[in-house]
Short mmCIF file of C-alpha atoms in Angstrom, two decimals:
data_model
loop_
_atom_site.label_atom_id
_atom_site.label_comp_id
_atom_site.label_asym_id
_atom_site.label_seq_id
_atom_site.Cartn_x
_atom_site.Cartn_y
_atom_site.Cartn_z
CA GLY A 990 -0.35 -0.13 0.01
CA PRO A 991 2.53 2.21 0.95
CA PHE A 992 4.85 2.22 -1.92
CA ILE A 993 1.59 2.50 -4.12
CA GLU A 994 0.71 5.50 -3.10
CA SER A 995 4.50 6.38 -2.88
CA ILE A 996 5.17 5.14 -6.93
CA VAL A 997 1.87 7.64 -7.52
CA SER A 998 2.59 10.09 -5.53
CA LYS A 999 5.98 10.12 -7.85
CA LEU A 1000 4.27 9.76 -11.18
CA SER A 1001 1.63 12.36 -10.16
CA GLY A 1002 4.38 15.53 -9.39
CA ARG A 1003 3.42 14.97 -6.11
CA ARG A 1004 -0.28 15.82 -6.55
CA PRO A 1005 -2.27 13.79 -4.02
CA ARG A 1006 -5.39 14.68 -5.75
CA PHE A 1007 -3.94 11.60 -8.58
CA THR A 1008 -2.83 9.67 -5.25
CA TYR A 1009 -6.64 9.34 -3.73
CA LEU A 1010 -7.30 8.85 -6.94
CA ALA A 1011 -5.62 5.96 -7.72
CA LEU A 1012 -6.49 4.62 -3.31
CA ALA A 1013 -10.08 5.02 -4.60
CA LEU A 1014 -9.84 2.64 -7.63
CA VAL A 1015 -8.12 0.21 -5.74
CA SER A 1016 -11.05 0.16 -3.50
CA PHE A 1017 -13.62 -0.53 -5.91
CA ALA A 1018 -11.84 -3.25 -7.52
CA GLN A 1019 -12.21 -4.57 -3.87
CA LEU A 1020 -15.82 -4.13 -4.48
CA LEU A 1021 -16.12 -5.59 -7.20
CA ALA A 1022 -14.14 -8.73 -6.44
CA SER A 1023 -16.76 -9.05 -3.72
CA GLY A 1024 -19.34 -8.55 -5.83
CA SER A 1025 -17.96 -11.85 -8.28
CA MET A 1026 -18.03 -14.10 -5.12
CA PRO A 1027 -20.36 -16.73 -4.93
CA GLU A 1028 -23.36 -16.39 -2.11
CA THR A 1029 -22.31 -19.74 0.35
CA LEU A 1030 -25.22 -19.19 2.07
CA PRO A 1031 -28.34 -21.79 1.87
CA ARG A 1032 -31.17 -19.28 0.50
CA GLY A 1033 -33.58 -20.99 2.55
CA SER A 1034 -31.96 -18.80 4.88
CA ARG A 1035 -31.24 -15.84 4.10
CA ILE A 1036 -33.82 -12.70 4.87
CA SER A 1037 -35.45 -10.66 2.55
CA GLY A 1038 -34.76 -7.17 2.12
CA LYS A 1039 -37.42 -6.36 4.71
CA GLU A 1040 -36.07 -7.20 7.51
CA PHE A 1041 -32.58 -5.91 6.84
CA PHE A 1042 -33.95 -3.28 6.83
CA ALA A 1043 -36.01 -3.57 10.24
CA SER A 1044 -32.69 -5.48 11.77
CA VAL A 1045 -29.98 -1.67 10.43
CA SER A 1046 -32.62 1.05 11.72
CA SER A 1047 -32.69 -1.00 15.41
CA ILE A 1048 -28.97 -0.64 15.79
CA ASN A 1049 -27.75 1.10 18.73
CA PRO A 1050 -24.72 2.55 18.83
CA LEU A 1051 -24.35 2.06 23.15
CA SER A 1052 -26.29 -0.79 23.02
CA PHE A 1053 -22.65 -2.62 24.47
CA LEU A 1054 -23.85 -0.50 27.44
CA LYS A 1055 -26.18 -3.39 28.51
CA ILE A 1056 -23.11 -5.52 30.01
CA TYR A 1057 -22.94 -3.29 32.11
CA THR A 1058 -26.34 -3.01 33.48
CA GLY A 1059 -26.09 -7.85 33.94
CA SER A 1060 -24.85 -8.75 36.73
CA ASN A 1061 -21.69 -11.24 35.65
CA THR A 1062 -18.59 -8.33 37.35
CA ARG A 1063 -16.29 -11.01 35.36
CA LEU A 1064 -17.92 -9.81 31.40
CA LYS A 1065 -17.34 -6.25 31.94
CA ARG A 1066 -14.20 -5.76 32.74
CA LEU A 1067 -13.26 -7.74 30.48
CA VAL A 1068 -14.45 -6.04 27.86
CA THR A 1069 -13.60 -2.49 29.45
CA ILE A 1070 -9.78 -4.50 29.03
CA THR A 1071 -10.08 -5.09 26.14
CA SER A 1072 -12.03 -1.75 24.49
CA LEU A 1073 -9.28 -0.33 26.37
CA GLN A 1074 -6.50 -2.65 24.97
CA ASN A 1075 -7.58 -1.45 20.78
CA CYS A 1076 -6.66 2.04 22.32
CA LEU A 1077 -3.30 0.98 20.59
CA GLU A 1078 -4.30 -0.04 16.80
CA GLY A 1079 -2.32 1.15 13.98
CA ARG A 1080 -5.51 3.37 13.61
CA CYS A 1081 -5.84 5.32 16.98
CA THR A 1082 -2.52 5.58 16.32
CA SER A 1083 -1.71 6.71 13.47
CA ASP A 1084 -2.94 11.14 13.50
CA VAL A 1085 -0.10 11.44 16.56
CA PHE A 1086 2.54 9.04 14.19
CA GLN A 1087 1.74 11.83 11.04
CA MET A 1088 2.54 14.06 13.59
CA TRP A 1089 5.55 13.77 15.13
CA ALA A 1090 7.54 11.51 12.24
CA ARG A 1091 7.27 14.94 9.95
CA ASN A 1092 7.34 17.75 12.92
CA ASN A 1093 10.14 16.41 15.12
CA LEU A 1094 11.57 13.64 13.76
CA LYS A 1095 11.84 15.31 10.57
CA TRP A 1096 11.33 11.74 8.08
CA SER A 1097 10.56 12.19 4.86
CA ALA A 1098 8.09 10.84 2.90
CA GLU A 1099 10.48 7.46 1.81
CA THR A 1100 11.26 7.04 5.56
CA ILE A 1101 7.11 7.51 6.47
CA ARG A 1102 7.20 4.96 3.79
CA ASN A 1103 9.59 2.68 4.48
CA TYR A 1104 8.51 2.86 8.25
CA LEU A 1105 4.97 1.99 7.94
CA ALA A 1106 5.60 -0.95 5.09
CA LEU A 1107 7.77 -2.40 8.38
CA TRP A 1108 5.51 -2.10 9.77
CA GLY A 1109 2.71 -3.82 8.04
CA GLY A 1110 5.43 -6.47 7.67
CA MET A 1111 5.75 -6.91 11.36
CA ASN A 1112 1.93 -6.86 11.77
CA VAL A 1113 1.52 -10.35 9.83
CA ALA A 1114 4.41 -11.50 11.49
CA SER A 1115 3.31 -11.10 14.52
CA GLY A 1116 0.29 -13.44 13.65
CA PHE A 1117 1.89 -15.91 13.79
CA LEU A 1118 4.08 -15.13 16.90
CA GLN A 1119 0.07 -13.96 19.31
CA PHE A 1120 -0.62 -17.36 18.18
CA ALA A 1121 2.14 -19.84 18.87
CA CYS A 1122 2.22 -18.19 22.19
CA ALA A 1123 -2.09 -18.46 22.77
CA GLN A 1124 -1.63 -21.88 21.83
CA ARG A 1125 0.78 -22.22 24.65
CA MET A 1126 0.73 -19.81 27.30
CA SER A 1127 -2.59 -18.76 29.99
CA ALA A 1128 -4.66 -16.38 28.92
CA ARG A 1129 -2.79 -14.58 32.36
CA ALA A 1130 1.24 -15.41 30.80
CA TYR A 1131 -0.05 -14.10 27.14
CA THR A 1132 -1.46 -11.20 28.64
CA PHE A 1133 0.87 -10.33 30.92
CA PHE A 1134 3.89 -10.72 28.03
CA SER A 1135 2.36 -8.90 25.23
CA SER A 1136 1.55 -6.36 27.34
CA VAL A 1137 5.14 -5.62 28.43
CA PHE A 1138 6.43 -5.76 25.72
CA VAL A 1139 4.09 -3.91 23.86
CA GLY A 1140 4.35 -1.16 26.84
CA CYS A 1141 7.62 -0.70 26.77
CA GLY A 1142 7.83 -0.65 22.86
CA VAL A 1143 4.91 1.88 22.75
CA SER A 1144 6.62 4.08 25.50
CA LEU A 1145 10.65 3.37 24.23
CA GLU A 1146 9.12 5.29 20.88
CA GLY A 1147 8.61 8.84 22.74
CA ALA A 1148 12.48 8.62 24.11
CA ALA A 1149 13.76 10.61 22.24
CA PRO A 1150 13.33 12.95 19.52
CA ARG A 1151 14.99 10.57 17.31
CA GLY A 1152 14.61 7.63 14.64
CA ILE A 1153 16.41 5.32 16.08
CA PHE A 1154 14.12 5.32 18.86
CA MET A 1155 11.43 4.83 16.62
CA TRP A 1156 12.68 1.00 14.31
CA LEU A 1157 14.43 0.26 18.58
CA SER A 1158 10.58 -0.26 19.37
CA LEU A 1159 9.02 -2.78 16.53
CA PRO A 1160 10.39 -5.91 17.46
CA LEU A 1161 9.12 -4.82 20.69
CA LEU A 1162 5.55 -4.84 19.58
CA MET A 1163 5.88 -8.28 17.66
CA PRO A 1164 4.19 -10.34 20.94
CA GLY A 1165 1.10 -8.09 20.74
CA ILE A 1166 0.76 -5.58 17.47
CA ASN A 1167 -2.57 -3.58 16.72
CA ALA A 1168 -4.19 -4.79 19.87
CA GLY A 1169 -2.64 -8.27 20.31
CA THR A 1170 -2.66 -8.15 23.41
CA SER A 1171 -6.28 -8.76 24.12
CA LEU A 1172 -5.95 -12.20 22.18
CA LYS A 1173 -6.53 -14.43 25.01
CA LEU A 1174 -9.23 -11.77 26.40
CA ARG A 1175 -11.72 -12.31 23.62
CA ARG A 1176 -11.45 -15.79 23.85
CA LEU A 1177 -12.11 -15.46 27.36
CA GLN A 1178 -14.84 -12.81 27.80
CA THR A 1179 -16.79 -15.09 24.67
CA GLU A 1180 -17.34 -17.65 26.81
CA ILE A 1181 -18.58 -16.45 29.38
CA ALA A 1182 -21.38 -14.29 27.28
CA ASN A 1183 -21.57 -17.88 26.09
CA GLU A 1184 -22.63 -19.07 29.57
CA GLU A 1185 -24.75 -15.75 30.49
CA GLY A 1186 -27.52 -17.15 27.76
CA ILE A 1187 -25.22 -14.20 25.44
CA GLY A 1188 -25.53 -15.37 21.39
CA GLN A 1189 -22.85 -15.29 19.96
CA GLY A 1190 -23.40 -12.70 16.95
CA GLU A 1191 -25.59 -10.43 19.47
CA PHE A 1192 -22.41 -9.97 22.22
CA SER A 1193 -20.26 -9.43 18.99
CA ALA A 1194 -21.88 -6.89 18.56
CA TRP A 1195 -21.73 -4.99 21.29
CA VAL A 1196 -17.93 -5.47 22.00
CA ASN A 1197 -17.62 -3.98 18.66
CA ASN A 1198 -19.76 -1.23 19.31
CA ALA A 1199 -17.76 -0.70 22.43
CA ARG A 1200 -14.29 -0.78 20.55
CA GLY A 1201 -14.98 1.37 18.37
CA LEU A 1202 -15.54 3.91 20.79
CA SER A 1203 -12.42 3.39 22.89
CA SER A 1204 -11.09 3.75 18.61
CA SER A 1205 -12.87 6.95 18.42
CA LEU A 1206 -11.50 8.11 21.69
CA ALA A 1207 -8.43 7.20 21.70
CA PRO A 1208 -6.82 9.07 18.34
CA TRP A 1209 -9.00 12.10 20.17
CA ILE A 1210 -6.54 11.83 23.72
CA TYR A 1211 -3.33 11.76 21.84
CA GLY A 1212 -4.47 14.08 19.42
CA GLN A 1213 -5.09 16.47 22.57
CA TRP A 1214 -2.18 14.99 24.34
CA TYR A 1215 0.77 16.54 21.77
CA ALA A 1216 -1.13 19.23 21.50
CA TRP A 1217 -1.15 20.74 24.39
CA CYS A 1218 2.10 19.86 24.75
CA GLU A 1219 4.11 21.41 21.84
CA LYS A 1220 1.07 24.93 22.74
CA HIS A 1221 2.75 25.13 26.00
CA GLY A 1222 6.35 23.78 26.09
CA VAL A 1223 5.91 20.28 27.10
CA TYR A 1224 8.08 17.85 25.22
CA SER A 1225 5.26 15.89 22.99
CA GLY A 1226 7.44 12.65 22.85
CA THR A 1227 5.89 12.12 26.29
CA VAL A 1228 2.07 11.34 23.91
CA TRP A 1229 4.30 7.29 23.00
CA PRO A 1230 4.10 6.58 27.22
CA LEU A 1231 0.30 7.34 27.53
CA ALA A 1232 -0.66 6.02 24.98
CA GLY A 1233 1.05 2.68 26.26
CA PHE A 1234 -0.01 2.75 29.66
CA LEU A 1235 -3.86 3.82 28.50
CA GLY A 1236 -4.00 0.53 25.56
CA SER A 1237 -1.64 -1.96 27.83
CA PHE A 1238 -0.41 -1.17 31.09
CA LEU A 1239 -3.30 0.57 32.69
CA PRO A 1240 -5.48 -2.73 31.34
CA LEU A 1241 -3.19 -5.07 32.38
CA GLY A 1242 -3.03 -3.40 36.27
CA MET A 1243 -6.28 -4.11 35.53
CA PHE A 1244 -6.82 -7.91 34.62
CA MET A 1245 -3.30 -9.09 36.67
CA SER A 1246 -5.71 -7.59 40.32
CA MET A 1247 -9.13 -9.79 38.87
CA SER A 1248 -9.20 -13.68 40.69
CA PRO A 1249 -7.83 -16.02 37.85
#
């Protein structure tokens, strides 16, 4: 992705309009590809258009609050913990990374592209590492191990306004990059929800709503802190330890305080 954007940008004389046009064409190609895939759901199991629009109209983005009106304290805490862990998803830190890279590190567009390409490649490799670790470790051990590494890695990014710390942080992020720290806990909270008689589809929707809320608030918090630091002469690199605390160390502390 970043390499395609870079090539289009160079060929178009660095006119962003053509870069966005290329991205739109890629998205359109994905739409055509998905539309050509055969439907696997049996015709008798499909709902009508009327039923579909009725279900859409009943969607409530705050429906996840029903979890907190229940009696299962363990489930409430787990959903809160995994929602906080989502604050370290790539989409949550993307905006502040761009500001940090351009304003503080003085990185060129090519360096940013290379970093993001490597970060994306490590996401793929991390998936295999996370799966292997999750298979061999308990939920408590895996969450502790991955959260400590990710929290330290994210905090390291702001150690000084020098690019070397961004590159050095990548190996530390591997055990739980892109909110992978919640891997075992997501399974655990689903099991508890099933025991409570909550449908899997309904619970998945609630969790996704909670995740959407945290993913919306996190970039705002990071951006506000970064802007405040820049305005008042405070070291803006502290935004990275803040992110590490909010998305890793805080939920880890909450989880470790729970009874096994």
